[in-house]
Amino acid sequence: RPRDPHSIGQNRVNSVHVDRSGAVWAATFRGLMKFNPRDGMSTSYDSRSGLPTDIVLGILEDETGYLGKTRRHLYLLDLESRKAEPLTSGAANELLPSFSPDGKSIAFVSKRGEDMDRTDNWDVFVIEARAGATERAVTAFDGPGVLAPCAAPP
């Protein structure tokens, strides 16, 4: 029933997920539909209610809310002391690290800026391979995609 706010609104469902509370979620090309079997109520979510797009292909439930606060950072491991020191920190994830040929710096990819979890804009950063160093952006790619850094021999 396309005009009924308590129905899925179309025949195609891309994904179905039952969350921890028992609610049933349906992902469609017209947004998300949440059905609560305890009270029989349904709620729809689309671009008018805050989603970035009406096209929802899949559903992933995390532990603490929208993607939570856990991030992937880079660490330096001292093989003699067996102690790891954080190289990066903060609200962003740092992925695909690659050492420079001389071992003095590390290139990696990261998404930075406002609402980075809702964008697919990855950039390459470089940081010295020492605790306390500050990373610097070496690309400012304005578009989707992941650039995998790798060092070229001198």
JSON list of C-alpha atoms in Angstrom, two decimals:
[
{"chain": "A", "resi": 1, "resn": "ARG", "atom": "CA", "xyz": [0.00, 0.00, 0.00]},
{"chain": "A", "resi": 2, "resn": "PRO", "atom": "CA", "xyz": [2.16, 2.87, -1.30]},
{"chain": "A", "resi": 3, "resn": "ARG", "atom": "CA", "xyz": [0.35, 5.71, 0.47]},
{"chain": "A", "resi": 4, "resn": "ASP", "atom": "CA", "xyz": [-0.04, 3.96, 3.84]},
{"chain": "A", "resi": 5, "resn": "PRO", "atom": "CA", "xyz": [2.73, 5.23, 6.20]},
{"chain": "A", "resi": 6, "resn": "HIS", "atom": "CA", "xyz": [2.49, 1.96, 8.16]},
{"chain": "A", "resi": 7, "resn": "SER", "atom": "CA", "xyz": [3.22, -0.34, 5.21]},
{"chain": "A", "resi": 8, "resn": "ILE", "atom": "CA", "xyz": [6.42, -1.08, 3.30]},
{"chain": "A", "resi": 9, "resn": "GLY", "atom": "CA", "xyz": [5.16, 0.92, 0.34]},
{"chain": "A", "resi": 10, "resn": "GLN", "atom": "CA", "xyz": [6.53, -1.30, -2.40]},
{"chain": "A", "resi": 11, "resn": "ASN", "atom": "CA", "xyz": [6.89, -4.96, -3.31]},
{"chain": "A", "resi": 12, "resn": "ARG", "atom": "CA", "xyz": [10.69, -5.21, -3.39]},
{"chain": "A", "resi": 13, "resn": "VAL", "atom": "CA", "xyz": [12.58, -5.72, -0.12]},
{"chain": "A", "resi": 14, "resn": "ASN", "atom": "CA", "xyz": [16.39, -5.63, -0.35]},
{"chain": "A", "resi": 15, "resn": "SER", "atom": "CA", "xyz": [17.16, -6.91, 3.14]},
{"chain": "A", "resi": 16, "resn": "VAL", "atom": "CA", "xyz": [15.39, -7.97, 6.34]},
{"chain": "A", "resi": 17, "resn": "HIS", "atom": "CA", "xyz": [16.89, -7.78, 9.83]},
{"chain": "A", "resi": 18, "resn": "VAL", "atom": "CA", "xyz": [15.52, -8.67, 13.27]},
{"chain": "A", "resi": 19, "resn": "ASP", "atom": "CA", "xyz": [17.22, -6.49, 15.91]},
{"chain": "A", "resi": 20, "resn": "ARG", "atom": "CA", "xyz": [18.04, -7.28, 19.56]},
{"chain": "A", "resi": 21, "resn": "SER", "atom": "CA", "xyz": [14.67, -5.97, 20.72]},
{"chain": "A", "resi": 22, "resn": "GLY", "atom": "CA", "xyz": [12.78, -8.23, 18.27]},
{"chain": "A", "resi": 23, "resn": "ALA", "atom": "CA", "xyz": [11.79, -5.44, 15.88]},
{"chain": "A", "resi": 24, "resn": "VAL", "atom": "CA", "xyz": [11.78, -6.40, 12.19]},
{"chain": "A", "resi": 25, "resn": "TRP", "atom": "CA", "xyz": [13.52, -3.99, 9.79]},
{"chain": "A", "resi": 26, "resn": "ALA", "atom": "CA", "xyz": [13.05, -4.00, 6.00]},
{"chain": "A", "resi": 27, "resn": "ALA", "atom": "CA", "xyz": [15.41, -2.19, 3.63]},
{"chain": "A", "resi": 28, "resn": "THR", "atom": "CA", "xyz": [13.81, -0.98, 0.38]},
{"chain": "A", "resi": 29, "resn": "PHE", "atom": "CA", "xyz": [14.30, 1.51, -2.43]},
{"chain": "A", "resi": 30, "resn": "ARG", "atom": "CA", "xyz": [11.89, 3.77, -0.53]},
{"chain": "A", "resi": 31, "resn": "GLY", "atom": "CA", "xyz": [13.75, 3.76, 2.79]},
{"chain": "A", "resi": 32, "resn": "LEU", "atom": "CA", "xyz": [13.51, 1.66, 5.95]},
{"chain": "A", "resi": 33, "resn": "MET", "atom": "CA", "xyz": [10.46, 0.14, 7.58]},
{"chain": "A", "resi": 34, "resn": "LYS", "atom": "CA", "xyz": [10.50, -0.93, 11.24]},
{"chain": "A", "resi": 35, "resn": "PHE", "atom": "CA", "xyz": [7.80, -3.31, 12.49]},
{"chain": "A", "resi": 36, "resn": "ASN", "atom": "CA", "xyz": [7.39, -3.87, 16.23]},
{"chain": "A", "resi": 37, "resn": "PRO", "atom": "CA", "xyz": [5.67, -7.26, 16.70]},
{"chain": "A", "resi": 38, "resn": "ARG", "atom": "CA", "xyz": [4.90, -6.52, 20.37]},
{"chain": "A", "resi": 39, "resn": "ASP", "atom": "CA", "xyz": [2.44, -3.73, 19.58]},
{"chain": "A", "resi": 40, "resn": "GLY", "atom": "CA", "xyz": [1.88, -4.28, 15.85]},
{"chain": "A", "resi": 41, "resn": "MET", "atom": "CA", "xyz": [3.08, -0.74, 15.01]},
{"chain": "A", "resi": 42, "resn": "SER", "atom": "CA", "xyz": [5.20, 0.10, 11.98]},
{"chain": "A", "resi": 43, "resn": "THR", "atom": "CA", "xyz": [7.38, 3.14, 11.39]},
{"chain": "A", "resi": 44, "resn": "SER", "atom": "CA", "xyz": [8.92, 4.21, 8.10]},
{"chain": "A", "resi": 45, "resn": "TYR", "atom": "CA", "xyz": [12.15, 6.17, 7.62]},
{"chain": "A", "resi": 46, "resn": "ASP", "atom": "CA", "xyz": [13.18, 7.87, 4.39]},
{"chain": "A", "resi": 47, "resn": "SER", "atom": "CA", "xyz": [14.96, 10.99, 3.13]},
{"chain": "A", "resi": 48, "resn": "ARG", "atom": "CA", "xyz": [12.15, 13.19, 4.49]},
{"chain": "A", "resi": 49, "resn": "SER", "atom": "CA", "xyz": [12.79, 11.83, 7.97]},
{"chain": "A", "resi": 50, "resn": "GLY", "atom": "CA", "xyz": [16.58, 12.20, 7.90]},
{"chain": "A", "resi": 51, "resn": "LEU", "atom": "CA", "xyz": [18.09, 9.35, 5.87]},
{"chain": "A", "resi": 52, "resn": "PRO", "atom": "CA", "xyz": [20.64, 10.60, 3.32]},
{"chain": "A", "resi": 53, "resn": "THR", "atom": "CA", "xyz": [18.80, 8.68, 0.57]},
{"chain": "A", "resi": 54, "resn": "ASP", "atom": "CA", "xyz": [15.67, 6.58, 0.12]},
{"chain": "A", "resi": 55, "resn": "ILE", "atom": "CA", "xyz": [17.70, 3.68, -1.30]},
{"chain": "A", "resi": 56, "resn": "VAL", "atom": "CA", "xyz": [18.62, 1.24, 1.48]},
{"chain": "A", "resi": 57, "resn": "LEU", "atom": "CA", "xyz": [20.31, -1.96, 0.35]},
{"chain": "A", "resi": 58, "resn": "GLY", "atom": "CA", "xyz": [21.23, -3.57, 3.67]},
{"chain": "A", "resi": 59, "resn": "ILE", "atom": "CA", "xyz": [20.95, -3.28, 7.42]},
{"chain": "A", "resi": 60, "resn": "LEU", "atom": "CA", "xyz": [23.74, -3.71, 9.97]},
{"chain": "A", "resi": 61, "resn": "GLU", "atom": "CA", "xyz": [23.07, -3.46, 13.70]},
{"chain": "A", "resi": 62, "resn": "ASP", "atom": "CA", "xyz": [25.98, -2.34, 15.84]},
{"chain": "A", "resi": 63, "resn": "GLU", "atom": "CA", "xyz": [26.46, -2.56, 19.60]},
{"chain": "A", "resi": 64, "resn": "THR", "atom": "CA", "xyz": [25.90, 1.02, 20.78]},
{"chain": "A", "resi": 65, "resn": "GLY", "atom": "CA", "xyz": [23.98, 3.03, 18.20]},
{"chain": "A", "resi": 66, "resn": "TYR", "atom": "CA", "xyz": [24.97, 4.44, 14.82]},
{"chain": "A", "resi": 67, "resn": "LEU", "atom": "CA", "xyz": [28.39, 2.83, 14.35]},
{"chain": "A", "resi": 68, "resn": "GLY", "atom": "CA", "xyz": [29.38, 3.57, 17.95]},
{"chain": "A", "resi": 69, "resn": "LYS", "atom": "CA", "xyz": [32.61, 5.27, 18.96]},
{"chain": "A", "resi": 70, "resn": "THR", "atom": "CA", "xyz": [35.10, 2.44, 18.42]},
{"chain": "A", "resi": 71, "resn": "ARG", "atom": "CA", "xyz": [37.65, 3.32, 15.75]},
{"chain": "A", "resi": 72, "resn": "ARG", "atom": "CA", "xyz": [40.61, 1.59, 14.08]},
{"chain": "A", "resi": 73, "resn": "HIS", "atom": "CA", "xyz": [43.92, 3.33, 14.71]},
{"chain": "A", "resi": 74, "resn": "LEU", "atom": "CA", "xyz": [47.58, 2.72, 13.96]},
{"chain": "A", "resi": 75, "resn": "TYR", "atom": "CA", "xyz": [50.01, 1.58, 16.65]},
{"chain": "A", "resi": 76, "resn": "LEU", "atom": "CA", "xyz": [53.79, 1.20, 16.82]},
{"chain": "A", "resi": 77, "resn": "LEU", "atom": "CA", "xyz": [54.99, -2.05, 18.36]},
{"chain": "A", "resi": 78, "resn": "ASP", "atom": "CA", "xyz": [58.44, -2.10, 19.98]},
{"chain": "A", "resi": 79, "resn": "LEU", "atom": "CA", "xyz": [59.61, -5.67, 19.44]},
{"chain": "A", "resi": 80, "resn": "GLU", "atom": "CA", "xyz": [62.11, -5.60, 22.33]},
{"chain": "A", "resi": 81, "resn": "SER", "atom": "CA", "xyz": [59.76, -4.24, 25.01]},
{"chain": "A", "resi": 82, "resn": "ARG", "atom": "CA", "xyz": [56.65, -5.76, 23.38]},
{"chain": "A", "resi": 83, "resn": "LYS", "atom": "CA", "xyz": [54.80, -2.50, 24.08]},
{"chain": "A", "resi": 84, "resn": "ALA", "atom": "CA", "xyz": [52.48, -0.84, 21.60]},
{"chain": "A", "resi": 85, "resn": "GLU", "atom": "CA", "xyz": [52.19, 2.93, 21.44]},
{"chain": "A", "resi": 86, "resn": "PRO", "atom": "CA", "xyz": [49.33, 4.65, 19.62]},
{"chain": "A", "resi": 87, "resn": "LEU", "atom": "CA", "xyz": [50.42, 6.42, 16.47]},
{"chain": "A", "resi": 88, "resn": "THR", "atom": "CA", "xyz": [46.96, 7.82, 15.63]},
{"chain": "A", "resi": 89, "resn": "SER", "atom": "CA", "xyz": [43.87, 8.57, 17.68]},
{"chain": "A", "resi": 90, "resn": "GLY", "atom": "CA", "xyz": [40.61, 10.47, 17.42]},
{"chain": "A", "resi": 91, "resn": "ALA", "atom": "CA", "xyz": [37.22, 10.05, 15.79]},
{"chain": "A", "resi": 92, "resn": "ALA", "atom": "CA", "xyz": [38.42, 8.70, 12.41]},
{"chain": "A", "resi": 93, "resn": "ASN", "atom": "CA", "xyz": [39.47, 5.22, 11.27]},
{"chain": "A", "resi": 94, "resn": "GLU", "atom": "CA", "xyz": [42.92, 4.75, 9.77]},
{"chain": "A", "resi": 95, "resn": "LEU", "atom": "CA", "xyz": [43.26, 1.83, 7.36]},
{"chain": "A", "resi": 96, "resn": "LEU", "atom": "CA", "xyz": [45.61, 0.22, 4.78]},
{"chain": "A", "resi": 97, "resn": "PRO", "atom": "CA", "xyz": [48.94, 1.35, 6.31]},
{"chain": "A", "resi": 98, "resn": "SER", "atom": "CA", "xyz": [52.06, 1.14, 4.16]},
{"chain": "A", "resi": 99, "resn": "PHE", "atom": "CA", "xyz": [55.63, 1.92, 5.32]},
{"chain": "A", "resi": 100, "resn": "SER", "atom": "CA", "xyz": [57.86, 4.14, 3.20]},
{"chain": "A", "resi": 101, "resn": "PRO", "atom": "CA", "xyz": [60.92, 2.35, 1.72]},
{"chain": "A", "resi": 102, "resn": "ASP", "atom": "CA", "xyz": [63.19, 3.88, 4.40]},
{"chain": "A", "resi": 103, "resn": "GLY", "atom": "CA", "xyz": [60.77, 2.90, 7.21]},
{"chain": "A", "resi": 104, "resn": "LYS", "atom": "CA", "xyz": [60.56, 6.46, 8.54]},
{"chain": "A", "resi": 105, "resn": "SER", "atom": "CA", "xyz": [56.94, 7.19, 7.63]},
{"chain": "A", "resi": 106, "resn": "ILE", "atom": "CA", "xyz": [53.64, 5.42, 7.10]},
{"chain": "A", "resi": 107, "resn": "ALA", "atom": "CA", "xyz": [50.96, 6.21, 4.52]},
{"chain": "A", "resi": 108, "resn": "PHE", "atom": "CA", "xyz": [47.34, 5.26, 5.28]},
{"chain": "A", "resi": 109, "resn": "VAL", "atom": "CA", "xyz": [43.79, 6.08, 4.21]},
{"chain": "A", "resi": 110, "resn": "SER", "atom": "CA", "xyz": [41.17, 7.76, 6.36]},
{"chain": "A", "resi": 111, "resn": "LYS", "atom": "CA", "xyz": [37.83, 9.55, 6.12]},
{"chain": "A", "resi": 112, "resn": "ARG", "atom": "CA", "xyz": [37.84, 12.90, 7.92]},
{"chain": "A", "resi": 113, "resn": "GLY", "atom": "CA", "xyz": [35.43, 15.77, 8.38]},
{"chain": "A", "resi": 114, "resn": "GLU", "atom": "CA", "xyz": [31.84, 16.19, 9.44]},
{"chain": "A", "resi": 115, "resn": "ASP", "atom": "CA", "xyz": [29.65, 13.08, 9.45]},
{"chain": "A", "resi": 116, "resn": "MET", "atom": "CA", "xyz": [32.45, 10.92, 8.03]},
{"chain": "A", "resi": 117, "resn": "ASP", "atom": "CA", "xyz": [30.50, 7.70, 8.64]},
{"chain": "A", "resi": 118, "resn": "ARG", "atom": "CA", "xyz": [27.91, 8.77, 6.06]},
{"chain": "A", "resi": 119, "resn": "THR", "atom": "CA", "xyz": [30.38, 9.50, 3.27]},
{"chain": "A", "resi": 120, "resn": "ASP", "atom": "CA", "xyz": [32.59, 7.32, 1.10]},
{"chain": "A", "resi": 121, "resn": "ASN", "atom": "CA", "xyz": [35.33, 9.93, 0.62]},
{"chain": "A", "resi": 122, "resn": "TRP", "atom": "CA", "xyz": [38.71, 8.46, 1.61]},
{"chain": "A", "resi": 123, "resn": "ASP", "atom": "CA", "xyz": [42.00, 10.38, 1.46]},
{"chain": "A", "resi": 124, "resn": "VAL", "atom": "CA", "xyz": [45.67, 9.39, 1.84]},
{"chain": "A", "resi": 125, "resn": "PHE", "atom": "CA", "xyz": [47.60, 10.64, 4.88]},
{"chain": "A", "resi": 126, "resn": "VAL", "atom": "CA", "xyz": [51.27, 10.30, 5.88]},
{"chain": "A", "resi": 127, "resn": "ILE", "atom": "CA", "xyz": [52.71, 10.23, 9.40]},
{"chain": "A", "resi": 128, "resn": "GLU", "atom": "CA", "xyz": [56.23, 9.78, 10.76]},
{"chain": "A", "resi": 129, "resn": "ALA", "atom": "CA", "xyz": [56.73, 6.34, 12.30]},
{"chain": "A", "resi": 130, "resn": "ARG", "atom": "CA", "xyz": [57.17, 7.69, 15.84]},
{"chain": "A", "resi": 131, "resn": "ALA", "atom": "CA", "xyz": [54.82, 8.26, 18.76]},
{"chain": "A", "resi": 132, "resn": "GLY", "atom": "CA", "xyz": [53.58, 11.85, 19.00]},
{"chain": "A", "resi": 133, "resn": "ALA", "atom": "CA", "xyz": [53.89, 12.57, 15.27]},
{"chain": "A", "resi": 134, "resn": "THR", "atom": "CA", "xyz": [51.14, 14.45, 13.45]},
{"chain": "A", "resi": 135, "resn": "GLU", "atom": "CA", "xyz": [49.63, 13.11, 10.24]},
{"chain": "A", "resi": 136, "resn": "ARG", "atom": "CA", "xyz": [49.25, 15.25, 7.14]},
{"chain": "A", "resi": 137, "resn": "ALA", "atom": "CA", "xyz": [46.87, 14.83, 4.22]},
{"chain": "A", "resi": 138, "resn": "VAL", "atom": "CA", "xyz": [48.53, 14.20, 0.86]},
{"chain": "A", "resi": 139, "resn": "THR", "atom": "CA", "xyz": [45.32, 13.94, -1.16]},
{"chain": "A", "resi": 140, "resn": "ALA", "atom": "CA", "xyz": [42.02, 15.81, -1.12]},
{"chain": "A", "resi": 141, "resn": "PHE", "atom": "CA", "xyz": [39.93, 13.51, -3.28]},
{"chain": "A", "resi": 142, "resn": "ASP", "atom": "CA", "xyz": [36.35, 14.80, -3.39]},
{"chain": "A", "resi": 143, "resn": "GLY", "atom": "CA", "xyz": [34.45, 11.67, -4.28]},
{"chain": "A", "resi": 144, "resn": "PRO", "atom": "CA", "xyz": [33.78, 8.07, -3.36]},
{"chain": "A", "resi": 145, "resn": "GLY", "atom": "CA", "xyz": [36.39, 5.36, -3.32]},
{"chain": "A", "resi": 146, "resn": "VAL", "atom": "CA", "xyz": [39.35, 4.00, -1.42]},
{"chain": "A", "resi": 147, "resn": "LEU", "atom": "CA", "xyz": [42.87, 4.82, -2.50]},
{"chain": "A", "resi": 148, "resn": "ALA", "atom": "CA", "xyz": [45.32, 2.16, -1.30]},
{"chain": "A", "resi": 149, "resn": "PRO", "atom": "CA", "xyz": [48.70, 3.77, -0.65]},
{"chain": "A", "resi": 150, "resn": "CYS", "atom": "CA", "xyz": [51.89, 1.94, -1.47]},
{"chain": "A", "resi": 151, "resn": "ALA", "atom": "CA", "xyz": [55.43, 3.20, -1.44]},
{"chain": "A", "resi": 152, "resn": "ALA", "atom": "CA", "xyz": [57.46, 3.26, -4.61]},
{"chain": "A", "resi": 153, "resn": "PRO", "atom": "CA", "xyz": [61.17, 2.52, -4.45]},
{"chain": "A", "resi": 154, "resn": "PRO", "atom": "CA", "xyz": [63.41, 5.63, -4.66]}
]
